[in-house]
CSV table of C-alpha atoms in Angstrom, one decimal:
chain,number,residue,atom,x,y,z
C,1,ARG,CA,104.9,81.2,123.8
C,2,SER,CA,105.1,81.2,120.1
C,3,GLN,CA,102.9,78.4,120.5
C,4,ILE,CA,100.2,79.9,121.5
C,5,GLY,CA,100.7,83.4,119.7
C,6,LEU,CA,102.5,85.2,122.1
C,7,PRO,CA,105.1,87.3,120.8
C,8,PRO,CA,109.0,87.0,122.3
C,9,ASP,CA,109.2,88.7,125.0
C,10,ALA,CA,105.2,88.2,126.4
C,11,GLU,CA,105.0,89.6,130.6
C,12,ILE,CA,102.9,85.9,131.0
C,13,HIS,CA,102.0,85.7,135.2
C,14,TRP,CA,101.8,82.1,136.4
C,15,LEU,CA,98.8,81.8,139.4
C,16,ASP,CA,100.6,80.3,142.0
C,17,TYR,CA,99.2,77.1,143.7
C,18,GLY,CA,98.5,76.4,147.6
C,19,TRP,CA,100.4,73.6,149.4
C,20,ASP,CA,98.5,69.9,149.6
C,21,SER,CA,100.7,67.6,151.2
C,22,THR,CA,98.1,64.8,150.7
C,23,THR,CA,99.1,65.6,146.0
C,24,VAL,CA,102.0,64.2,145.7
C,25,SER,CA,103.1,66.9,143.1
C,26,GLY,CA,101.7,68.4,146.7
C,27,ASP,CA,99.8,71.5,144.2
C,28,LYS,CA,96.4,72.1,145.8
C,29,GLU,CA,94.4,72.8,142.4
C,30,TYR,CA,92.0,75.3,141.6
C,31,LYS,CA,88.5,74.7,141.1
C,32,LYS,CA,85.6,76.2,139.0
C,33,ARG,CA,86.2,79.6,140.0
C,34,GLU,CA,88.0,79.9,142.6
C,35,PHE,CA,90.6,81.0,140.8
C,36,PHE,CA,89.1,84.5,140.3
C,37,LYS,CA,89.7,86.2,143.5
C,38,GLU,CA,92.7,85.8,142.9
C,39,ILE,CA,93.0,87.9,139.4
C,40,PRO,CA,91.5,90.9,140.7
C,41,GLU,CA,93.6,93.4,138.2
C,42,ILE,CA,90.6,91.1,135.7
C,43,PHE,CA,88.1,89.7,138.1
C,44,THR,CA,87.2,92.5,140.0
C,45,GLU,CA,84.6,92.1,143.5
C,46,GLU,CA,82.2,94.4,141.2
C,47,LEU,CA,82.5,91.3,138.3
C,48,ARG,CA,82.8,88.2,140.8
C,49,SER,CA,79.3,89.5,142.4
C,50,LYS,CA,78.1,89.0,138.7
C,51,PHE,CA,79.5,85.4,138.6
C,52,GLU,CA,77.7,84.9,142.0
C,53,GLU,CA,74.8,86.0,140.3
C,54,ASP,CA,75.0,84.1,136.7
C,55,LYS,CA,74.6,80.3,137.8
C,56,PHE,CA,75.3,79.2,133.8
C,57,GLY,CA,77.9,76.4,133.7
C,58,ASP,CA,78.2,76.3,138.8
C,59,LYS,CA,77.3,72.6,138.0
C,60,LEU,CA,79.9,71.6,136.1
C,61,ASN,CA,83.5,70.5,137.9
C,62,GLN,CA,86.9,71.6,137.0
C,63,ASN,CA,90.0,71.2,138.7
C,64,TRP,CA,92.3,73.0,137.1
C,65,ASP,CA,96.4,72.2,135.9
C,66,GLY,CA,97.0,75.8,135.2
C,67,ILE,CA,96.6,79.2,134.8
C,68,PHE,CA,98.0,82.7,134.6
C,69,TRP,CA,96.5,85.4,132.4
C,70,VAL,CA,98.6,87.9,130.3
C,71,ASP,CA,97.4,91.7,130.2
C,72,LYS,CA,93.8,91.3,130.3
C,73,THR,CA,93.8,87.4,128.8
C,74,VAL,CA,93.2,84.8,130.8
C,75,TYR,CA,95.1,81.2,129.7
C,76,ILE,CA,93.6,77.7,131.6
C,77,VAL,CA,95.7,74.8,131.6
C,78,GLU,CA,95.2,71.3,130.8
C,79,ALA,CA,97.7,69.1,130.7
C,80,LYS,CA,97.9,65.7,129.0
C,81,ALA,CA,100.3,63.1,129.6
C,82,HIS,CA,99.3,59.9,128.1
C,83,LEU,CA,96.2,59.2,125.1
C,84,LYS,CA,93.5,57.8,127.4
C,85,GLU,CA,93.5,61.1,129.8
C,86,ILE,CA,91.4,63.0,126.5
C,87,ILE,CA,88.7,60.0,126.9
C,88,SER,CA,85.7,61.0,129.5
C,89,ASP,CA,82.5,60.9,130.0
C,90,CYS,CA,79.7,62.7,132.2
C,91,GLN,CA,79.7,61.2,135.2
C,92,SER,CA,77.4,63.8,137.1
C,93,ALA,CA,74.3,62.5,136.7
C,94,LYS,CA,72.3,64.4,138.3
C,95,SER,CA,72.8,66.9,137.0
C,96,LEU,CA,73.1,66.2,133.4
C,97,TYR,CA,69.4,68.3,132.1
C,98,ASP,CA,71.9,71.5,133.7
C,99,ILE,CA,74.8,70.4,131.7
C,100,GLU,CA,73.7,69.3,128.4
C,101,GLN,CA,71.8,73.2,128.6
C,102,TYR,CA,74.9,74.5,129.2
C,103,PHE,CA,76.2,72.6,126.4
C,104,ARG,CA,72.8,74.1,124.3
C,105,LYS,CA,74.5,77.9,124.8
C,106,THR,CA,77.4,77.1,123.6
C,107,ARG,CA,77.5,75.5,120.4
C,108,GLU,CA,74.7,79.0,119.5
C,109,ASP,CA,77.0,80.6,120.0
C,110,GLU,CA,78.1,82.1,116.1
C,111,ASP,CA,81.6,83.0,117.6
C,112,PHE,CA,82.1,78.8,118.3
C,113,GLU,CA,81.4,78.2,115.3
C,114,ILE,CA,80.8,74.7,115.4
C,115,SER,CA,80.2,72.4,113.7
C,116,SER,CA,78.8,69.4,115.0
C,117,ASP,CA,75.4,67.6,117.1
C,118,ASN,CA,77.0,64.9,119.1
C,119,ASP,CA,76.4,64.4,122.4
C,120,TRP,CA,79.2,65.7,124.1
C,121,LYS,CA,79.0,64.8,127.8
C,122,LYS,CA,80.1,61.1,125.6
C,123,THR,CA,83.3,60.1,124.6
C,124,TYR,CA,85.4,63.9,125.4
C,125,TYR,CA,83.6,65.4,127.9
C,126,GLN,CA,86.0,67.4,129.9
C,127,MET,CA,86.9,69.7,126.4
C,128,ALA,CA,82.9,70.6,125.7
C,129,ASN,CA,83.5,71.0,130.1
C,130,ARG,CA,86.2,73.5,128.7
C,131,ILE,CA,85.1,75.2,126.3
C,132,ALA,CA,81.3,75.9,128.4
C,133,PHE,CA,83.9,77.3,130.9
C,134,LEU,CA,85.2,79.8,128.2
C,135,LYS,CA,81.4,80.1,126.7
C,136,LEU,CA,80.9,81.5,130.5
C,137,LEU,CA,83.8,84.1,130.7
C,138,LYS,CA,82.7,85.4,127.0
C,139,CYS,CA,79.7,85.8,128.4
C,140,HIS,CA,81.0,88.6,130.7
C,141,HIS,CA,83.1,90.3,128.8
C,142,ILE,CA,87.1,88.4,129.9
C,143,ASP,CA,88.7,87.0,127.0
C,144,ALA,CA,90.1,84.2,127.8
C,145,LYS,CA,92.1,81.2,126.0
C,146,LEU,CA,92.5,77.3,126.5
C,147,VAL,CA,95.7,75.5,126.5
C,148,ASN,CA,96.0,71.7,126.2
C,149,ILE,CA,99.7,70.2,127.5
C,150,TYR,CA,100.5,67.1,125.6
C,151,PHE,CA,103.3,65.4,127.1
C,152,LEU,CA,105.7,63.5,124.7
C,153,ASN,CA,107.5,60.7,126.7
C,154,GLY,CA,106.5,62.3,129.5
C,155,TYR,CA,103.7,59.3,131.0
C,156,GLU,CA,105.3,58.4,135.2
C,157,LYS,CA,103.2,57.8,137.4
C,158,LYS,CA,104.0,57.2,141.6
C,159,ILE,CA,102.4,54.6,143.1
C,160,LYS,CA,102.9,54.2,146.3
C,161,ASN,CA,104.0,51.2,148.7
C,162,PRO,CA,101.6,49.7,151.0
C,163,VAL,CA,103.7,48.3,153.3
C,164,SER,CA,106.8,50.5,153.1
C,165,GLY,CA,105.0,54.0,153.0
C,166,LYS,CA,107.1,54.4,150.1
C,167,TYR,CA,106.8,56.1,145.8
C,168,TYR,CA,107.9,54.7,143.4
C,169,THR,CA,107.8,55.5,139.8
C,170,ILE,CA,106.0,53.3,136.6
C,171,GLN,CA,106.4,54.3,132.9
C,172,ASN,CA,104.7,53.8,130.0
C,173,LYS,CA,101.7,54.8,128.2
C,174,ASN,CA,104.2,56.8,126.6
C,175,ALA,CA,102.6,59.3,123.2
C,176,THR,CA,104.7,60.2,120.8
C,177,LYS,CA,103.4,63.9,118.6
C,178,ASP,CA,102.0,62.0,115.7
C,179,GLU,CA,100.0,59.9,117.8
C,180,TRP,CA,98.6,63.1,120.2
C,181,ILE,CA,98.0,64.6,116.8
C,182,LYS,CA,95.2,62.0,115.1
C,183,ALA,CA,93.8,61.5,118.9
C,184,ILE,CA,93.6,65.7,118.8
C,185,LYS,CA,91.8,65.2,115.5
C,186,GLU,CA,89.5,63.5,116.4
C,187,GLU,CA,88.6,65.3,119.4
C,188,GLU,CA,88.3,68.8,117.3
C,189,ASN,CA,85.7,66.3,114.3
C,190,TYR,CA,83.2,64.7,117.4
C,191,LEU,CA,82.5,68.2,119.1
C,192,GLY,CA,83.0,70.0,115.6
C,193,VAL,CA,85.4,72.5,117.6
C,194,SER,CA,88.3,73.1,114.6
C,195,LYS,CA,88.1,76.4,114.1
C,196,LEU,CA,87.8,76.7,117.3
C,197,VAL,CA,91.8,76.3,117.7
C,198,GLY,CA,94.0,78.5,117.0
C,199,LYS,CA,91.2,81.3,118.4
C,200,TYR,CA,90.7,80.3,122.1
C,201,ILE,CA,92.1,76.6,122.1
C,202,PHE,CA,95.7,76.2,121.9
C,203,PRO,CA,98.0,72.7,121.7
C,204,VAL,CA,100.9,72.7,123.1
C,205,PHE,CA,103.3,69.9,122.7
C,206,ILE,CA,106.2,69.2,125.0
C,207,ASP,CA,108.4,66.9,125.0
C,208,CYS,CA,110.5,65.9,128.3
C,209,LYS,CA,113.6,64.5,126.6
C,210,GLY,CA,114.5,67.5,124.7
C,211,GLU,CA,114.0,65.0,121.6
C,212,GLU,CA,111.5,67.8,120.0
């Protein structure tokens, strides 16, 4: 709670994910705006209808690692296990023009105080995508925050043996907190979003071995 500015007694409501037997975790992630209907106390039927009419951001694809809410504030969660996961380019070739327009509108939001003209479709596209989603919610007067979870000592990739059908684990690519902070700062500088940190974006560090 303290890492995202919440008091110790804040009541957090997590959105439960459905079951998906095809994934290792068993979780069926919500995509794009699917989760709206699961939080009717915030996304009322009337508001959901307005979102359906609003085409802003409908070409942006997202899979949410987690979603929770506190009072009327929605927190969307992204989790990263190793440094290379924060690097990505836009792969939606047919939607590049629309996506650039979403990014332009987001950068023009004076409240966001974006300080870079770099191409948001390159290098750190996923983060830019999530910030544009915050802009979408903001347009409809929804208070929303982005929580980025960075795992220390937590990279664990499960590989399925094609012969036995069983999974085995490979652990590597772990990053230290200092390495994460350096990579995050480079991302913030490229996108020009440093002023959103602590206001709309909250980095959270979790040590899977409990060492930090």
